[in-house]
Coordinates of C-alpha atoms in Angstrom, one line a residue:
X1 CA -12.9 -12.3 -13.0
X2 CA -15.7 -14.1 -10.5
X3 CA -14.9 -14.5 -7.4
X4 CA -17.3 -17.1 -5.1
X5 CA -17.5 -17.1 -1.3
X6 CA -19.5 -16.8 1.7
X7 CA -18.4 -13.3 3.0
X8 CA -17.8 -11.3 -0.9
X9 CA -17.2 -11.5 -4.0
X10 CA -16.0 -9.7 -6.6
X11 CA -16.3 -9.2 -10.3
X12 CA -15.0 -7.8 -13.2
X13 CA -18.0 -5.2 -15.0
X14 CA -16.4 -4.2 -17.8
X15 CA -12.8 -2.6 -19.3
X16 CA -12.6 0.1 -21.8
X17 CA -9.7 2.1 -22.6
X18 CA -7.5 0.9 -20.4
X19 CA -9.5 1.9 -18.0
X20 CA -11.1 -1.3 -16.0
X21 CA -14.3 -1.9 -13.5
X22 CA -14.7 -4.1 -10.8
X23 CA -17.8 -4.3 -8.2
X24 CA -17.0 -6.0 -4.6
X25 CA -20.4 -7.5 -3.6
X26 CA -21.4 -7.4 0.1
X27 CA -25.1 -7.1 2.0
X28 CA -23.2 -6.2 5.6
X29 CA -22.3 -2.9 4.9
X30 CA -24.6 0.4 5.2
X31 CA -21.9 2.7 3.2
X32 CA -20.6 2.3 -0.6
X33 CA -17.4 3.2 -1.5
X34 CA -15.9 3.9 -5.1
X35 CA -12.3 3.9 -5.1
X36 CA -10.3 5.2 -8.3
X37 CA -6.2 3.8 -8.6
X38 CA -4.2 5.6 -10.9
X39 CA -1.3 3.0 -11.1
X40 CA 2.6 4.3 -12.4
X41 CA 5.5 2.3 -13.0
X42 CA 7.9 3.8 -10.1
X43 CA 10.7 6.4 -11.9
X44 CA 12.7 8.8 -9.4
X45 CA 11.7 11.4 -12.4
X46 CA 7.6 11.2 -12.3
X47 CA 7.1 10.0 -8.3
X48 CA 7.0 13.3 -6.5
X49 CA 4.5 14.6 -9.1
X50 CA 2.4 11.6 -8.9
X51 CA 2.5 12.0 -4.9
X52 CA 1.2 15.7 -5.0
X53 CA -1.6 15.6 -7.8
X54 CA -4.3 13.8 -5.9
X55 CA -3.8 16.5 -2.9
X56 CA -4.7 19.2 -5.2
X57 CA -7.4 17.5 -6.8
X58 CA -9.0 17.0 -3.6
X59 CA -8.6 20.8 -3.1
X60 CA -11.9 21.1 -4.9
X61 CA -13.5 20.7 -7.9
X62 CA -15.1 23.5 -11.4
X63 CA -18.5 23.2 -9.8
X64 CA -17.0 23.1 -6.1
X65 CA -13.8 25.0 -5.9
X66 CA -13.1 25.6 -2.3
X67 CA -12.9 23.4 0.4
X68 CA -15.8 25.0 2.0
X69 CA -17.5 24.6 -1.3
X70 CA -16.7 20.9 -1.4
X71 CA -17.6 20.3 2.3
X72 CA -20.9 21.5 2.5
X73 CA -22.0 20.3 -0.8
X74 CA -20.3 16.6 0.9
X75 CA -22.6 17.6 4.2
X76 CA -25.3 17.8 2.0
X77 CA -24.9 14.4 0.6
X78 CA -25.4 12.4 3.8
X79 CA -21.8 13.7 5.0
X80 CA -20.3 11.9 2.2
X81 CA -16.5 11.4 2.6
X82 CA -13.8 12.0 -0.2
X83 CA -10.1 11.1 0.7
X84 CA -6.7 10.7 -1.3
X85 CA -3.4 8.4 -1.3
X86 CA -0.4 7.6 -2.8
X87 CA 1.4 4.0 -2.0
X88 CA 3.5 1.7 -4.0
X89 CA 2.7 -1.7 -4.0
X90 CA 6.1 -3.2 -5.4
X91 CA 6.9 -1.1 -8.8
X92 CA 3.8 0.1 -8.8
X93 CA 3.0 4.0 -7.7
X94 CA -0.8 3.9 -6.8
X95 CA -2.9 7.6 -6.7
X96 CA -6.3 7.3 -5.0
X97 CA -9.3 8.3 -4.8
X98 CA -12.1 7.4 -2.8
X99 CA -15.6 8.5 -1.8
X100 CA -17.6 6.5 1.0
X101 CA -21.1 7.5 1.7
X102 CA -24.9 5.7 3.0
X103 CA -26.2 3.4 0.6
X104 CA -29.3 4.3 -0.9
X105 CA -31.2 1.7 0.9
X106 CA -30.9 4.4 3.9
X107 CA -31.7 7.5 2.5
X108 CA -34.8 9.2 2.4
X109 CA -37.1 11.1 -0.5
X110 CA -35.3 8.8 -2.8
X111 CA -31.9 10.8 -2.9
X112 CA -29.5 9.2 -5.3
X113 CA -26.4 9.3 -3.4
X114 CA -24.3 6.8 -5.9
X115 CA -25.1 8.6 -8.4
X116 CA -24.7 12.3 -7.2
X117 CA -21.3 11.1 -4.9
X118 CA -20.1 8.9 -7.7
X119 CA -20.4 12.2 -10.3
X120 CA -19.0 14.6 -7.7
X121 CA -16.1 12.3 -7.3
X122 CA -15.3 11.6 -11.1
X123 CA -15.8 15.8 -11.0
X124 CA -12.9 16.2 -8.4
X125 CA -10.4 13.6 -10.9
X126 CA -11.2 15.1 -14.3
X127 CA -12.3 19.0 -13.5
X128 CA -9.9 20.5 -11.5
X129 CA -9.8 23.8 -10.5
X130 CA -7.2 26.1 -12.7
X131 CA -5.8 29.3 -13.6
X132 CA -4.2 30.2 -16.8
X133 CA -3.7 26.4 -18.2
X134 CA -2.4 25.1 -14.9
X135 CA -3.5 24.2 -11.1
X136 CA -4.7 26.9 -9.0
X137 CA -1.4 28.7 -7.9
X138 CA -2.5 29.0 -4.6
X139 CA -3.6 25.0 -4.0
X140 CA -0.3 24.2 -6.0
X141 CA 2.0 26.3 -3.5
X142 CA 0.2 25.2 -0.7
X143 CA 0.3 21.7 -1.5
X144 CA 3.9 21.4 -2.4
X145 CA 4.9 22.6 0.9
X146 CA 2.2 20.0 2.0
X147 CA 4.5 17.4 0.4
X148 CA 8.2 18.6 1.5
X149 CA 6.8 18.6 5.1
X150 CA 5.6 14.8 4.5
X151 CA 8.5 14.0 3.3
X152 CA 10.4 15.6 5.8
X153 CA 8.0 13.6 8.5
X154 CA 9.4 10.2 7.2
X155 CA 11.9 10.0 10.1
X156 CA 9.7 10.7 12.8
X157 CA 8.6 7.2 13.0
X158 CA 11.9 5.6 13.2
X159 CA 10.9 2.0 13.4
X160 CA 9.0 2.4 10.0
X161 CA 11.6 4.5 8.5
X162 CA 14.5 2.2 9.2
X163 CA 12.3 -0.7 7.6
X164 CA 11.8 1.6 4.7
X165 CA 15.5 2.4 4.2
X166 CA 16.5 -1.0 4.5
X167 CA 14.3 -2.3 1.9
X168 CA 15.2 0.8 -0.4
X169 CA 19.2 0.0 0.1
X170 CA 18.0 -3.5 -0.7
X171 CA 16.8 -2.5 -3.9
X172 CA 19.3 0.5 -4.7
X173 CA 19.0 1.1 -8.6
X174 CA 15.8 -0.5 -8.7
X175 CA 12.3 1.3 -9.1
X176 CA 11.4 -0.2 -5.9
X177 CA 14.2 2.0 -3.7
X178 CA 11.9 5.2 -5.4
X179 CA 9.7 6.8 -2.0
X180 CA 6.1 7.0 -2.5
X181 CA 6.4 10.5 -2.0
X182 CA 9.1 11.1 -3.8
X183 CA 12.2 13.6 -2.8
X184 CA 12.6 16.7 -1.4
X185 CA 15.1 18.4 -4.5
X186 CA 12.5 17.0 -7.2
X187 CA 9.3 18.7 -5.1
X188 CA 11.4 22.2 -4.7
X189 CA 11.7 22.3 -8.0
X190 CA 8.3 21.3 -9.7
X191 CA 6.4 24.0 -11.3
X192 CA 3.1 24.5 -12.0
X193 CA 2.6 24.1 -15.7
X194 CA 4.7 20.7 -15.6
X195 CA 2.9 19.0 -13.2
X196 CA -0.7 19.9 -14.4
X197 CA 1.0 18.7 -18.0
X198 CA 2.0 15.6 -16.0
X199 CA -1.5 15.2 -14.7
X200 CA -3.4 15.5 -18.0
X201 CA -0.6 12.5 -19.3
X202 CA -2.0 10.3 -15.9
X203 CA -5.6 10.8 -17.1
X204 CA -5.2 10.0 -20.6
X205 CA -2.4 7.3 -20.7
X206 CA -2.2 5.3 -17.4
X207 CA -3.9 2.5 -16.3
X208 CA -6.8 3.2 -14.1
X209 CA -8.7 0.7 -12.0
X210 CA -12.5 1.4 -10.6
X211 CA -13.5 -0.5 -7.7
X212 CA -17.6 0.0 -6.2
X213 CA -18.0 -2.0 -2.8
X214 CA -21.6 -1.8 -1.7
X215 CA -25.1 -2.8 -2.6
X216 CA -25.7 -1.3 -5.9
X217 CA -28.1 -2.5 -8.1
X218 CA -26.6 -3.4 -12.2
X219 CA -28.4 -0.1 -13.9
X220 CA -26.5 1.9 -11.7
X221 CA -23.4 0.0 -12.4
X222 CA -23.5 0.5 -15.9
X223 CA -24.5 3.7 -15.9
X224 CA -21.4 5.0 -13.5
X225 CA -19.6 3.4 -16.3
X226 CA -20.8 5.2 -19.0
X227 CA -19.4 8.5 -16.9
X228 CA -16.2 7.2 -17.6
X229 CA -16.5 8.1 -21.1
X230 CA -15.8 11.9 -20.5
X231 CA -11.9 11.3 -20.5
X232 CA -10.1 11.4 -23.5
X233 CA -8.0 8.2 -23.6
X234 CA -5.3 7.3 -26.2
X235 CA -1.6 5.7 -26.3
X236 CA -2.1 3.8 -22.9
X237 CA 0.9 2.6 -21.1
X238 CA 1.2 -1.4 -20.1
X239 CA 2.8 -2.1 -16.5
X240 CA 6.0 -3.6 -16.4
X241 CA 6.5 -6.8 -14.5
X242 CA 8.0 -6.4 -11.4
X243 CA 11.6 -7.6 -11.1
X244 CA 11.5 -10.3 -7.8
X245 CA 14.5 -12.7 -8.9
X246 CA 18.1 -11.1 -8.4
X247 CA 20.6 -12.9 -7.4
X248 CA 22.2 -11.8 -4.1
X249 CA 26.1 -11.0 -3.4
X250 CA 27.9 -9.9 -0.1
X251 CA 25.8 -9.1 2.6
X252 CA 25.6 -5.8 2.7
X253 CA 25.6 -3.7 6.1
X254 CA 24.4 0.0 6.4
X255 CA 25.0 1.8 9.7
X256 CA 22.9 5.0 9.4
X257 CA 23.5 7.8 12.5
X258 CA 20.7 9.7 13.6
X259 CA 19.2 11.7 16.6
X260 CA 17.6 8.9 18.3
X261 CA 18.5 6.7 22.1
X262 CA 17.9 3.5 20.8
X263 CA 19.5 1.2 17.6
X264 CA 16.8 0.2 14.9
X265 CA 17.8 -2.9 13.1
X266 CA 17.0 -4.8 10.2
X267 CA 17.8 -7.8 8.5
X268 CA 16.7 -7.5 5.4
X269 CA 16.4 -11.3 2.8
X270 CA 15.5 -12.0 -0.6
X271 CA 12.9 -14.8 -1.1
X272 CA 12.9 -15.1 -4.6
X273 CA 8.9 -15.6 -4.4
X274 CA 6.5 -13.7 -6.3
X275 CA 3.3 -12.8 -5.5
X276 CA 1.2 -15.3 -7.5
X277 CA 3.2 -18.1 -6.7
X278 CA 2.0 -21.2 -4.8
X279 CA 5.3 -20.6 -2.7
X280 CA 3.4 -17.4 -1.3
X281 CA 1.1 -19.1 0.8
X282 CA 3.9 -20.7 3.3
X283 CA 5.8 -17.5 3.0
X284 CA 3.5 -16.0 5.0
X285 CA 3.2 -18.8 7.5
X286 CA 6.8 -18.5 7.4
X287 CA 6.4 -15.1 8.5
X288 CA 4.2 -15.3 10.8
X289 CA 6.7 -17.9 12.9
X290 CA 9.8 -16.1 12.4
X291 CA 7.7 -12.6 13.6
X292 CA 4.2 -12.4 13.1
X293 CA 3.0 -11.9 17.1
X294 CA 3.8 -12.5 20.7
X295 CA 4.1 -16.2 19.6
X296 CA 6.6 -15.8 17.4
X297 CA 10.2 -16.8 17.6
X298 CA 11.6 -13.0 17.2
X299 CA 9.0 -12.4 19.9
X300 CA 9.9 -14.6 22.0
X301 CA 13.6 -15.1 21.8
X302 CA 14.6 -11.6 21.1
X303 CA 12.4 -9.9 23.4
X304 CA 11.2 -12.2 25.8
X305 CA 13.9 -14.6 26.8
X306 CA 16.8 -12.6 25.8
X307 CA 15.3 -9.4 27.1
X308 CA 17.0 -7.3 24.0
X309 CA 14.2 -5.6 21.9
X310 CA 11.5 -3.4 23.2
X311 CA 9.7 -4.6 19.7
X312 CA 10.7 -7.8 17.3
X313 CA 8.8 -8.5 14.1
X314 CA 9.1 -9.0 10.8
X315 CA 7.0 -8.4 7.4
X316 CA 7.0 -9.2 3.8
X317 CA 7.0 -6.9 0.9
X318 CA 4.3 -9.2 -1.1
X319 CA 5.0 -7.6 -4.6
X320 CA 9.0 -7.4 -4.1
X321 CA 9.3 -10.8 -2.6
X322 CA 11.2 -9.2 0.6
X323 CA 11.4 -10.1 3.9
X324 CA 12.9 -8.0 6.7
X325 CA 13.4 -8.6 10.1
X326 CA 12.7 -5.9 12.2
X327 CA 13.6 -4.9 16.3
X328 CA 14.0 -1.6 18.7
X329 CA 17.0 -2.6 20.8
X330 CA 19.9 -0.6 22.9
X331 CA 22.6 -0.2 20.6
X332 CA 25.5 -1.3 22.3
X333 CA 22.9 -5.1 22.0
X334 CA 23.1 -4.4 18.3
X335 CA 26.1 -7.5 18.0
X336 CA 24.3 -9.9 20.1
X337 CA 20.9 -9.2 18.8
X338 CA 21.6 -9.9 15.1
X339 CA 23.3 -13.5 16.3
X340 CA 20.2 -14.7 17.9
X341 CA 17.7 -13.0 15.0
X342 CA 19.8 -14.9 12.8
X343 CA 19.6 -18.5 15.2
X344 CA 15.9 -17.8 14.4
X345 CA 16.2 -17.9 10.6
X346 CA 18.3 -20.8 11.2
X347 CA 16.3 -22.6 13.9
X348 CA 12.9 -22.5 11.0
X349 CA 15.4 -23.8 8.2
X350 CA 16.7 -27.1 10.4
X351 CA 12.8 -27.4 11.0
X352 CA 12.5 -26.1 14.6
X353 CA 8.6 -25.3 14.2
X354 CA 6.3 -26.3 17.1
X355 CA 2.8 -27.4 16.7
X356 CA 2.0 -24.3 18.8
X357 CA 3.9 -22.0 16.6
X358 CA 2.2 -23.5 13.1
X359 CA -1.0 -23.2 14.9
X360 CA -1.1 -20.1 16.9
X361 CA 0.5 -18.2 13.2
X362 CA -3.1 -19.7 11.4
X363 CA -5.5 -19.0 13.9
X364 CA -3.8 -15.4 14.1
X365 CA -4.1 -14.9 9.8
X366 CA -6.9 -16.4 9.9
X367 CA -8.6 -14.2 12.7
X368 CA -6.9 -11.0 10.5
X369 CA -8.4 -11.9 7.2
X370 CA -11.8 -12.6 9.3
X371 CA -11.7 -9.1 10.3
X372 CA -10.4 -7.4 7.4
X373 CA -14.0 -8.3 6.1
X374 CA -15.3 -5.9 8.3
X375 CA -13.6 -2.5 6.6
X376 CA -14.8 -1.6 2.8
X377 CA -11.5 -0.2 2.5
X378 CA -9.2 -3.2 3.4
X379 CA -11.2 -5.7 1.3
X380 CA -10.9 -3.2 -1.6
X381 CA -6.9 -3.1 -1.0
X382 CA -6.9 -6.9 -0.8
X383 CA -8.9 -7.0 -4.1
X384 CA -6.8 -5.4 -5.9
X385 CA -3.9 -7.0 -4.4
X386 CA -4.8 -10.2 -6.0
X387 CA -5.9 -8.7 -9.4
X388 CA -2.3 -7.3 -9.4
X389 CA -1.3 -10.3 -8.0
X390 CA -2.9 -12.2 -10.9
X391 CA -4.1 -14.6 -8.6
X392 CA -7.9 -15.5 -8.0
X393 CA -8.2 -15.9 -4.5
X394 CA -11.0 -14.8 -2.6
X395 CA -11.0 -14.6 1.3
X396 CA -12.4 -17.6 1.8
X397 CA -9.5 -19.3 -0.7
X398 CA -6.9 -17.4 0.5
X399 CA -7.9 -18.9 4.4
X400 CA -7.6 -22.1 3.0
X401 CA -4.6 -22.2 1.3
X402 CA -2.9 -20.9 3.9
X403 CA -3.8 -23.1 6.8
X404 CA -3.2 -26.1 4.7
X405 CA 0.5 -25.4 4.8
X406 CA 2.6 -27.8 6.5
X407 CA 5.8 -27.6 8.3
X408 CA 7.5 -29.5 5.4
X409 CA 6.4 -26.2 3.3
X410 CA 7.4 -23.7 5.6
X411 CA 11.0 -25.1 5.7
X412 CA 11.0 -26.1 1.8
X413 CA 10.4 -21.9 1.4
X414 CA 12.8 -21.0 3.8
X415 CA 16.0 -22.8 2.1
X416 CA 14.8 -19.9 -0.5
X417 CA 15.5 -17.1 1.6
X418 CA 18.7 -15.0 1.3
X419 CA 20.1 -12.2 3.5
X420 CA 21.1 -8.9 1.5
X421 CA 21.2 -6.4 3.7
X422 CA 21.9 -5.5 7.3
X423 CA 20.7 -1.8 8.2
X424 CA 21.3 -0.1 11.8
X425 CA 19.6 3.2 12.2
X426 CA 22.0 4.2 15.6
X427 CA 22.9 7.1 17.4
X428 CA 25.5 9.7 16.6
X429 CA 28.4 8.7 19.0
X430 CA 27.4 5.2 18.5
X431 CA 26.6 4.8 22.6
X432 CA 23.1 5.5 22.1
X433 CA 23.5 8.4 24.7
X434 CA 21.0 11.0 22.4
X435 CA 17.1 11.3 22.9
X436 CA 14.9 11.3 20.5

């Protein structure tokens, strides 16, 4: 897979053993990155093991097995970064890896850093530190409290929670409604043996996916490769599509009490769209009308005119094919609100879309995508986005099939659009009377 275009490219080295390669070509940067995504279908059973293995992988390494091993040996290298992650991108669970350091076009002596970072970072995936046929007991128990306290922190952020929760009661039963983290009960009960049993299964059966963003030269390329070949690989697992078309029954509403002084609500709608469909493309100009910015009709009408949310947006769930309306407001405004964020859903349908509105949502995608160019990281996340997309677009494409959507698109995609479910994080009396 070749992609062509004035700011990056990217292309497809090589596959073997399930295991695949990709190189994202650009000249502007001074770093490289090599990013490693272990991908899982999302089960309730395997997610809170996926979401603590990379944390005690990056715990250290045979040849580096302390974090003050690790970080002077990464200080040594041109402070060299490594970090880890776990996400879901629709039904996919995603464990990351990822090492950023200079290029070698700025080092001195002729210091290999690819090559040294790249093996040091392969290191920290496939030779743990362990004790007894297991993790290190300390980095394990350390770790796993790590995780309950994350998972814990979800509600601390009550806007993103309540969007979370309203997508997960959307998708109750699904894989989808599985946390990225996983749960509490599952975490409390992990052991040590199972989960580095779990870990070796990741290694040698899951899809893995390789990205390099940088200026690397193709020796190199196909010699990091060649590392590769260190890890026993056998009986590899195939992803499972991801379920986008269900057909929707009674709204559903969700009133969820909590500690807090102001109601969270969310409208949550099916669109039926799936990621590599041409419908995508006005989806998100659909979006970006209904809540995308202080031009926006949730914006303006919610927040602005009707003075009823101290913050109106909405988002999409790209992989999912969700959609969910999003505001702070005072909860005894909770009735009102959801009428007028509902006039807006109907306003876009019956073709209320200004010229202003079409173009003040492009220029502001447009001037996103623009800058997403300038962070490694985010053009690696969009990459591999579109390859699990399987779509082909590039950043240049992607601008351009986006700003030649037309109003008669953006109402055609919103006759799609469904409401599932209403969800209203509120207070415990109701009255809104608690702080948070």
């Amino acid at each position: 897979m070749k992609q062509e275009g004035n700011s990056s490219s990217v292309i497809k080295l090589d596959e073997k053993n399930g295991i695949s390669f990709f190189y994202v070509k650009s000249d502007k940067f001074k770093t490289v990155r090599i990013d490693i995504f272990i991908l899982d279908p999302l089960d309730i059973e395997r997610a809170t093991q996926n979401a603590l293995v990379p944390y005690i992988l990056r715990r250290g390494c045979r040849r580096y097995p302390t974090q003050q091993d690790l970080a002077l040996r990464l200080e040594e290298l041109y402070g060299a970064g490594v970090n880890v992650a776990v996400h879901k991108k629709g039904e996919y669970q995603i464990i990351q890896l990822s090492a950023r350091f200079v290029s070698d076009r700025f080092t001195v002596n002729g210091a290999n850093l690819f090559e040294e970072v790249g093996a040091l970072l392969l290191d920290i995936l496939t030779d743990p530190v362990t004790e007894n046929g297991a993790f290190s007991k300390e980095y394990f128990e350390q770790e796993r409290e790590n995780l309950i306290q994350r998972i814990r922190s979800r509600v601390n952020n009550k806007m993103y929670y309540a969007m979370q929760r309203c997508m997960e009661e959307m998708c109750a039963g699904e894989p989808f409604a599985v946390n990225d983290d996983g749960d509490e009960e599952r975490a409390k009960t992990l052991t040590n043996e199972a989960l580095f049993e779990h870990y070796r299964g990741l290694l040698t059966h899951n899809p893995v996916y390789v990205y390099i963003s940088g200026n690397i030269n193709d020796h190199e390329l196909e010699r990091y490769i060649r590392k590769f070949e260190v890890i026993e690989r056998n009986n590899l697992i195939s992803l499972p599509s991801i379920q986008v078309k269900k057909e929707v029954g009674e709204l559903r509403r969700i009133e969820e009490p909590m500690d807090v002084s102001q109601g969270k609500l969310c409208i949550g709608f099916r669109t039926q769209i799936e990621a590599n469909s041409p419908e995508y493309y006005p989806l998100v100009i659909y979006n970006g009308i209904l809540g995308g910015g202080v031009h926006s009709k949730l914006f303006q009408n919610v927040r602005e005119k009707a003075s009823l949310a101290y913050s109106a947006f909405s988002t999409i769930e790209k992989f999912k094919g969700l959609l969910v309306a999003v505001c702070g407001i005072e909860i005894s405004n909770r009735d009102r609100a959801e009428r007028i964020i509902m006039d807006q859903f109907k306003a876009i349908e019956n073709g209320d879309i200004s010229d202003y509105e079409m173009e003040a949502t492009k220029n502001s995608l447009v001037t996103d995508l623009k800058s997403m160019q300038d962070s490694q990281g985010a053009m690696v996340d969009f990459y591999i986005s579109q390859y699990l997309s399987n779509t082909n677009e590039n950043v240049d494409s992607f601008i351009e099939k986006i700003t030649s959507v037309t109003k008669e698109d953006v109402i055609r995609v919103s006759k799609r659009l469904t409401p599932d479910t209403v969800y209203f994080l509120t207070s415990l009396s109701g009255e809104g009377e608690r702080r948070e």
